[in-house]
Amino acid sequence: MTTIPMKLTAAQEGGLRRGLMHGFSALWAVLHPRQYARPVLGALIAGVLAAALGVRMGWFPLWAGTLLVLAGLLPVGVVKWRDDARRFGPVAMLLGALIAVQGLHSIEHVIQWVQYHVLFWTMRQSSGLISPANAEVVHFVWNWSVFITVAVLVRKGVRNPLAWLLLAVTALHAVEHSYTFVRHLQVLAELRELGVTRVTAQGLPGILGRDGWLARSELTQGTFLCSLPVLTTAIRLDIHFYWNTLEVMLLVPAAVLFLGRKR
């Protein structure tokens, strides 16, 4: 009977270590702004100053100021990503771009978390820096876009256990937002039938969390699923904070493993 060794040999450990070091180095090379550092910094400073002045003077709200900063960074980002595609290849470029935009998206979730849990703002007030983007249609489009991007990366060769798990997580996250988007449309239709047209239906419970489908469905009532912490008790803000955190925690090491193997 053949036994399978459970421990790596010294050569295998050394190869794995070198692969990880190369993966981190390659990821840093993709994310580094290089010759675009000064334009990025200049656009960021100019955008922040203009946004701060506009918000302080009351010319536009905070979310518009945030969009102004992002709009200033976008042209430089597009030029850098085109250069990355030529320098490192389109797959590495797409990985870097996805990590960058998901990183910015994570900042929005962290700010919402701080607004609610640290500053003790109401749930309605805890809408981050871009409050109009905290809408069901935006969440629906965004998360399906992330899933499609990850699927393209997997198809193009980013295939390791973490990448497959990331694909599954982004798919489930997209399904979660599909459910909330459909519920949003249903509630709006019900309100219109009652003659109510000036009330929004944002922030409805989804599949997971407090008052979500998992906690209320007849299929799960009386089962262990209804007693699971977080999955049936967490508020919606926390649920989507956890979704996004999990995606980033899978995306970065999946990229490191892929880039390390492409050595």
mmCIF file of C-alpha atoms in Angstrom:
data_model
loop_
_atom_site.group_PDB
_atom_site.id
_atom_site.type_symbol
_atom_site.label_atom_id
_atom_site.label_comp_id
_atom_site.label_asym_id
_atom_site.label_seq_id
_atom_site.Cartn_x
_atom_site.Cartn_y
_atom_site.Cartn_z
ATOM 1 C CA MET A 1 0.000 0.000 0.000
ATOM 2 C CA THR A 2 1.389 3.372 -1.029
ATOM 3 C CA THR A 3 1.533 6.060 1.650
ATOM 4 C CA ILE A 4 1.247 9.736 0.812
ATOM 5 C CA PRO A 5 3.781 11.905 2.661
ATOM 6 C CA MET A 6 2.041 14.589 4.705
ATOM 7 C CA LYS A 7 5.091 16.827 5.087
ATOM 8 C CA LEU A 8 6.720 18.803 2.318
ATOM 9 C CA THR A 9 10.347 18.156 1.502
ATOM 10 C CA ALA A 10 12.903 20.903 2.019
ATOM 11 C CA ALA A 11 12.985 21.524 -1.723
ATOM 12 C CA GLN A 12 9.188 21.767 -1.873
ATOM 13 C CA GLU A 13 9.082 24.149 1.086
ATOM 14 C CA GLY A 14 11.761 26.272 -0.518
ATOM 15 C CA GLY A 15 9.887 26.335 -3.825
ATOM 16 C CA LEU A 16 6.650 27.286 -2.087
ATOM 17 C CA ARG A 17 8.375 30.040 -0.142
ATOM 18 C CA ARG A 18 10.009 31.428 -3.279
ATOM 19 C CA GLY A 19 6.694 31.242 -5.145
ATOM 20 C CA LEU A 20 4.894 33.205 -2.420
ATOM 21 C CA MET A 21 7.665 35.804 -2.269
ATOM 22 C CA HIS A 22 7.526 36.180 -6.038
ATOM 23 C CA GLY A 23 3.720 36.392 -5.875
ATOM 24 C CA PHE A 24 3.814 39.213 -3.324
ATOM 25 C CA SER A 25 6.527 40.987 -5.308
ATOM 26 C CA ALA A 26 4.582 40.650 -8.557
ATOM 27 C CA LEU A 27 1.356 41.867 -6.935
ATOM 28 C CA TRP A 28 3.167 44.872 -5.510
ATOM 29 C CA ALA A 29 4.594 45.608 -8.965
ATOM 30 C CA VAL A 30 1.088 45.513 -10.465
ATOM 31 C CA LEU A 31 -0.428 47.734 -7.767
ATOM 32 C CA HIS A 32 2.453 50.213 -7.559
ATOM 33 C CA PRO A 33 1.700 53.476 -9.434
ATOM 34 C CA ARG A 34 5.312 53.709 -10.694
ATOM 35 C CA GLN A 35 5.692 56.776 -12.946
ATOM 36 C CA TYR A 36 2.064 57.642 -12.284
ATOM 37 C CA ALA A 37 2.672 58.247 -8.562
ATOM 38 C CA ARG A 38 2.891 62.031 -8.918
ATOM 39 C CA PRO A 39 -0.201 62.345 -11.162
ATOM 40 C CA VAL A 40 -2.147 60.120 -8.746
ATOM 41 C CA LEU A 41 -1.031 62.151 -5.741
ATOM 42 C CA GLY A 42 -1.720 65.428 -7.532
ATOM 43 C CA ALA A 43 -5.187 64.345 -8.624
ATOM 44 C CA LEU A 44 -5.958 63.093 -5.099
ATOM 45 C CA ILE A 45 -4.828 66.304 -3.391
ATOM 46 C CA ALA A 46 -6.618 68.541 -5.907
ATOM 47 C CA GLY A 47 -9.801 66.491 -5.662
ATOM 48 C CA VAL A 48 -9.811 66.432 -1.853
ATOM 49 C CA LEU A 49 -9.198 70.180 -1.626
ATOM 50 C CA ALA A 50 -11.918 70.955 -4.157
ATOM 51 C CA ALA A 51 -14.341 68.573 -2.465
ATOM 52 C CA ALA A 52 -13.608 69.972 1.001
ATOM 53 C CA LEU A 53 -14.127 73.529 -0.226
ATOM 54 C CA GLY A 54 -17.343 72.687 -2.045
ATOM 55 C CA VAL A 55 -18.827 70.797 0.909
ATOM 56 C CA ARG A 56 -17.722 73.471 3.389
ATOM 57 C CA MET A 57 -19.239 76.256 1.283
ATOM 58 C CA GLY A 58 -22.430 74.281 0.746
ATOM 59 C CA TRP A 59 -22.053 74.124 -3.032
ATOM 60 C CA PHE A 60 -22.688 70.375 -3.123
ATOM 61 C CA PRO A 61 -23.202 67.477 -0.651
ATOM 62 C CA LEU A 62 -20.529 65.101 0.639
ATOM 63 C CA TRP A 63 -21.365 62.347 -1.843
ATOM 64 C CA ALA A 64 -20.820 64.733 -4.763
ATOM 65 C CA GLY A 65 -17.449 65.720 -3.315
ATOM 66 C CA THR A 66 -16.478 62.051 -3.079
ATOM 67 C CA LEU A 67 -17.459 61.499 -6.714
ATOM 68 C CA LEU A 68 -15.366 64.543 -7.653
ATOM 69 C CA VAL A 69 -12.282 62.958 -6.049
ATOM 70 C CA LEU A 70 -12.913 59.625 -7.794
ATOM 71 C CA ALA A 71 -13.528 61.335 -11.130
ATOM 72 C CA GLY A 72 -10.149 63.042 -10.840
ATOM 73 C CA LEU A 73 -8.389 59.735 -10.141
ATOM 74 C CA LEU A 74 -10.131 57.755 -12.888
ATOM 75 C CA PRO A 75 -8.212 59.097 -15.947
ATOM 76 C CA VAL A 76 -4.841 58.403 -14.317
ATOM 77 C CA GLY A 77 -6.052 54.946 -13.295
ATOM 78 C CA VAL A 78 -7.168 54.118 -16.838
ATOM 79 C CA VAL A 79 -3.797 55.149 -18.277
ATOM 80 C CA LYS A 80 -1.941 53.104 -15.645
ATOM 81 C CA TRP A 81 -4.089 50.024 -16.263
ATOM 82 C CA ARG A 82 -3.448 50.248 -20.001
ATOM 83 C CA ASP A 83 0.267 50.364 -19.236
ATOM 84 C CA ASP A 84 -0.124 47.410 -16.845
ATOM 85 C CA ALA A 85 -1.811 45.369 -19.589
ATOM 86 C CA ARG A 86 1.181 45.940 -21.890
ATOM 87 C CA ARG A 87 3.760 45.393 -19.150
ATOM 88 C CA PHE A 88 2.315 42.461 -17.174
ATOM 89 C CA GLY A 89 -0.464 41.100 -19.376
ATOM 90 C CA PRO A 90 -4.233 41.613 -19.316
ATOM 91 C CA VAL A 91 -4.904 39.028 -16.572
ATOM 92 C CA ALA A 92 -2.475 40.603 -14.095
ATOM 93 C CA MET A 93 -3.838 44.038 -15.010
ATOM 94 C CA LEU A 94 -7.407 42.897 -14.349
ATOM 95 C CA LEU A 95 -6.371 41.419 -11.003
ATOM 96 C CA GLY A 96 -4.736 44.688 -9.986
ATOM 97 C CA ALA A 97 -7.710 46.762 -11.117
ATOM 98 C CA LEU A 98 -10.157 44.514 -9.247
ATOM 99 C CA ILE A 99 -8.106 44.724 -6.048
ATOM 100 C CA ALA A 100 -7.938 48.511 -6.393
ATOM 101 C CA VAL A 101 -11.675 49.050 -6.897
ATOM 102 C CA GLN A 102 -12.586 46.489 -4.232
ATOM 103 C CA GLY A 103 -10.195 48.280 -1.888
ATOM 104 C CA LEU A 104 -12.015 51.559 -2.488
ATOM 105 C CA HIS A 105 -15.319 49.744 -2.049
ATOM 106 C CA SER A 106 -14.037 48.357 1.264
ATOM 107 C CA ILE A 107 -13.339 51.890 2.491
ATOM 108 C CA GLU A 108 -17.006 52.722 1.930
ATOM 109 C CA HIS A 109 -18.087 49.685 3.969
ATOM 110 C CA VAL A 110 -15.646 50.525 6.780
ATOM 111 C CA ILE A 111 -16.947 54.096 6.941
ATOM 112 C CA GLN A 112 -20.534 52.835 7.147
ATOM 113 C CA TRP A 113 -19.501 50.455 9.946
ATOM 114 C CA VAL A 114 -17.794 53.280 11.864
ATOM 115 C CA GLN A 115 -20.747 55.620 11.376
ATOM 116 C CA TYR A 116 -23.139 53.087 12.891
ATOM 117 C CA HIS A 117 -21.069 51.281 15.524
ATOM 118 C CA VAL A 118 -18.633 54.013 16.626
ATOM 119 C CA LEU A 119 -20.425 57.301 15.958
ATOM 120 C CA PHE A 120 -23.828 55.737 16.769
ATOM 121 C CA TRP A 121 -25.567 57.286 13.784
ATOM 122 C CA THR A 122 -28.896 55.850 12.737
ATOM 123 C CA MET A 123 -29.013 53.148 10.078
ATOM 124 C CA ARG A 124 -30.366 55.658 7.579
ATOM 125 C CA GLN A 125 -27.547 58.110 8.309
ATOM 126 C CA SER A 126 -24.842 55.426 8.083
ATOM 127 C CA SER A 127 -24.720 55.452 4.293
ATOM 128 C CA GLY A 128 -20.993 56.072 3.784
ATOM 129 C CA LEU A 129 -19.405 58.728 1.591
ATOM 130 C CA ILE A 130 -21.524 58.087 -1.513
ATOM 131 C CA SER A 131 -25.052 57.830 -0.136
ATOM 132 C CA PRO A 132 -26.844 57.656 -3.541
ATOM 133 C CA ALA A 133 -24.756 54.560 -4.319
ATOM 134 C CA ASN A 134 -26.229 52.863 -1.263
ATOM 135 C CA ALA A 135 -29.207 51.762 -3.362
ATOM 136 C CA GLU A 136 -30.472 48.336 -4.356
ATOM 137 C CA VAL A 137 -29.928 48.799 -8.092
ATOM 138 C CA VAL A 138 -26.320 49.930 -7.525
ATOM 139 C CA HIS A 139 -25.594 46.974 -5.219
ATOM 140 C CA PHE A 140 -27.173 44.611 -7.747
ATOM 141 C CA VAL A 141 -25.105 45.887 -10.689
ATOM 142 C CA TRP A 142 -21.892 46.189 -8.670
ATOM 143 C CA ASN A 143 -21.903 42.679 -7.218
ATOM 144 C CA TRP A 144 -22.832 40.964 -10.464
ATOM 145 C CA SER A 145 -20.017 42.947 -12.134
ATOM 146 C CA VAL A 146 -17.577 41.674 -9.500
ATOM 147 C CA PHE A 147 -18.757 38.091 -9.998
ATOM 148 C CA ILE A 148 -18.426 38.354 -13.797
ATOM 149 C CA THR A 149 -14.915 39.814 -13.421
ATOM 150 C CA VAL A 150 -13.851 36.976 -11.113
ATOM 151 C CA ALA A 151 -15.378 34.443 -13.536
ATOM 152 C CA VAL A 152 -13.363 35.971 -16.386
ATOM 153 C CA LEU A 153 -10.188 35.761 -14.284
ATOM 154 C CA VAL A 154 -10.847 32.084 -13.516
ATOM 155 C CA ARG A 155 -11.497 31.401 -17.187
ATOM 156 C CA LYS A 156 -8.228 33.135 -18.072
ATOM 157 C CA GLY A 157 -6.213 30.917 -15.740
ATOM 158 C CA VAL A 158 -6.494 32.287 -12.210
ATOM 159 C CA ARG A 159 -7.270 28.851 -10.814
ATOM 160 C CA ASN A 160 -6.317 27.874 -7.296
ATOM 161 C CA PRO A 161 -8.418 26.811 -4.294
ATOM 162 C CA LEU A 162 -8.789 30.399 -3.072
ATOM 163 C CA ALA A 163 -9.816 31.631 -6.520
ATOM 164 C CA TRP A 164 -12.525 28.957 -6.795
ATOM 165 C CA LEU A 165 -13.738 29.822 -3.291
ATOM 166 C CA LEU A 166 -13.755 33.518 -4.246
ATOM 167 C CA LEU A 167 -15.869 32.703 -7.296
ATOM 168 C CA ALA A 168 -18.382 30.890 -5.074
ATOM 169 C CA VAL A 169 -18.482 33.715 -2.513
ATOM 170 C CA THR A 170 -18.992 36.430 -5.144
ATOM 171 C CA ALA A 171 -21.759 34.338 -6.732
ATOM 172 C CA LEU A 172 -23.541 33.958 -3.373
ATOM 173 C CA HIS A 173 -23.097 37.665 -2.657
ATOM 174 C CA ALA A 174 -24.625 38.497 -6.048
ATOM 175 C CA VAL A 175 -27.548 36.165 -5.320
ATOM 176 C CA GLU A 176 -28.060 37.919 -1.985
ATOM 177 C CA HIS A 177 -28.322 41.290 -3.731
ATOM 178 C CA SER A 178 -30.540 39.830 -6.444
ATOM 179 C CA TYR A 179 -32.965 38.775 -3.716
ATOM 180 C CA THR A 180 -32.954 42.232 -2.097
ATOM 181 C CA PHE A 181 -33.344 43.895 -5.504
ATOM 182 C CA VAL A 182 -36.390 41.777 -6.352
ATOM 183 C CA ARG A 183 -37.865 42.457 -2.902
ATOM 184 C CA HIS A 184 -37.239 46.160 -3.489
ATOM 185 C CA LEU A 185 -39.209 46.079 -6.750
ATOM 186 C CA GLN A 186 -42.020 44.070 -5.140
ATOM 187 C CA VAL A 187 -42.405 46.503 -2.240
ATOM 188 C CA LEU A 188 -42.381 49.483 -4.605
ATOM 189 C CA ALA A 189 -45.139 47.840 -6.652
ATOM 190 C CA GLU A 190 -47.185 47.218 -3.503
ATOM 191 C CA LEU A 191 -46.748 50.835 -2.425
ATOM 192 C CA ARG A 192 -47.835 52.099 -5.854
ATOM 193 C CA GLU A 193 -50.997 50.005 -5.613
ATOM 194 C CA LEU A 194 -51.737 51.793 -2.337
ATOM 195 C CA GLY A 195 -51.147 55.162 -3.981
ATOM 196 C CA VAL A 196 -47.848 55.752 -2.168
ATOM 197 C CA THR A 197 -45.200 57.070 -4.532
ATOM 198 C CA ARG A 198 -42.839 59.168 -2.380
ATOM 199 C CA VAL A 199 -41.549 56.402 -0.105
ATOM 200 C CA THR A 200 -38.389 54.460 -0.929
ATOM 201 C CA ALA A 201 -37.863 50.777 -0.220
ATOM 202 C CA GLN A 202 -34.104 50.693 0.315
ATOM 203 C CA GLY A 203 -32.277 48.641 2.924
ATOM 204 C CA LEU A 204 -34.715 45.722 3.043
ATOM 205 C CA PRO A 205 -33.503 42.475 4.703
ATOM 206 C CA GLY A 206 -31.911 39.967 2.372
ATOM 207 C CA ILE A 207 -31.399 36.236 2.612
ATOM 208 C CA LEU A 208 -29.054 36.481 5.579
ATOM 209 C CA GLY A 209 -29.172 38.539 8.756
ATOM 210 C CA ARG A 210 -31.879 39.792 11.072
ATOM 211 C CA ASP A 211 -35.359 39.442 9.557
ATOM 212 C CA GLY A 212 -33.811 37.878 6.444
ATOM 213 C CA TRP A 213 -35.245 34.982 4.461
ATOM 214 C CA LEU A 214 -33.151 32.448 6.365
ATOM 215 C CA ALA A 215 -34.492 33.692 9.714
ATOM 216 C CA ARG A 216 -38.149 33.933 8.599
ATOM 217 C CA SER A 217 -38.697 31.147 6.060
ATOM 218 C CA GLU A 218 -41.002 28.268 6.939
ATOM 219 C CA LEU A 219 -38.366 25.951 5.456
ATOM 220 C CA THR A 220 -35.833 26.912 8.128
ATOM 221 C CA GLN A 221 -38.090 27.541 11.112
ATOM 222 C CA GLY A 222 -37.248 25.180 13.968
ATOM 223 C CA THR A 223 -33.960 24.093 12.402
ATOM 224 C CA PHE A 224 -30.440 24.843 13.556
ATOM 225 C CA LEU A 225 -30.155 27.423 10.758
ATOM 226 C CA CYS A 226 -32.345 29.851 12.685
ATOM 227 C CA SER A 227 -30.031 29.674 15.687
ATOM 228 C CA LEU A 228 -26.825 30.393 13.786
ATOM 229 C CA PRO A 229 -25.112 33.564 15.036
ATOM 230 C CA VAL A 230 -24.551 36.394 12.546
ATOM 231 C CA LEU A 231 -26.262 34.566 9.661
ATOM 232 C CA THR A 232 -29.683 35.128 11.204
ATOM 233 C CA THR A 233 -28.982 37.870 13.773
ATOM 234 C CA ALA A 234 -26.641 40.451 12.227
ATOM 235 C CA ILE A 235 -28.029 43.698 10.834
ATOM 236 C CA ARG A 236 -27.867 44.263 7.086
ATOM 237 C CA LEU A 237 -24.964 46.745 7.351
ATOM 238 C CA ASP A 238 -22.823 44.145 9.125
ATOM 239 C CA ILE A 239 -23.801 41.324 6.774
ATOM 240 C CA HIS A 240 -22.554 43.176 3.712
ATOM 241 C CA PHE A 241 -19.469 44.395 5.577
ATOM 242 C CA TYR A 242 -18.638 40.717 6.220
ATOM 243 C CA TRP A 243 -19.391 39.761 2.594
ATOM 244 C CA ASN A 244 -17.003 42.407 1.278
ATOM 245 C CA THR A 245 -14.287 41.632 3.839
ATOM 246 C CA LEU A 246 -14.402 37.942 2.937
ATOM 247 C CA GLU A 247 -14.095 38.720 -0.765
ATOM 248 C CA VAL A 248 -11.020 40.915 -0.244
ATOM 249 C CA MET A 249 -9.430 38.347 2.098
ATOM 250 C CA LEU A 250 -9.785 35.727 -0.657
ATOM 251 C CA LEU A 251 -8.941 37.971 -3.615
ATOM 252 C CA VAL A 252 -5.515 39.144 -2.451
ATOM 253 C CA PRO A 253 -4.015 35.721 -1.590
ATOM 254 C CA ALA A 254 -5.608 34.188 -4.706
ATOM 255 C CA ALA A 255 -3.794 36.840 -6.752
ATOM 256 C CA VAL A 256 -0.523 36.131 -4.902
ATOM 257 C CA LEU A 257 -0.780 32.401 -5.594
ATOM 258 C CA PHE A 258 -1.553 32.971 -9.277
ATOM 259 C CA LEU A 259 1.236 35.499 -9.819
ATOM 260 C CA GLY A 260 3.677 33.293 -7.910
ATOM 261 C CA ARG A 261 2.928 30.330 -10.187
ATOM 262 C CA LYS A 262 3.269 32.552 -13.293
ATOM 263 C CA ARG A 263 6.884 33.122 -12.359
#
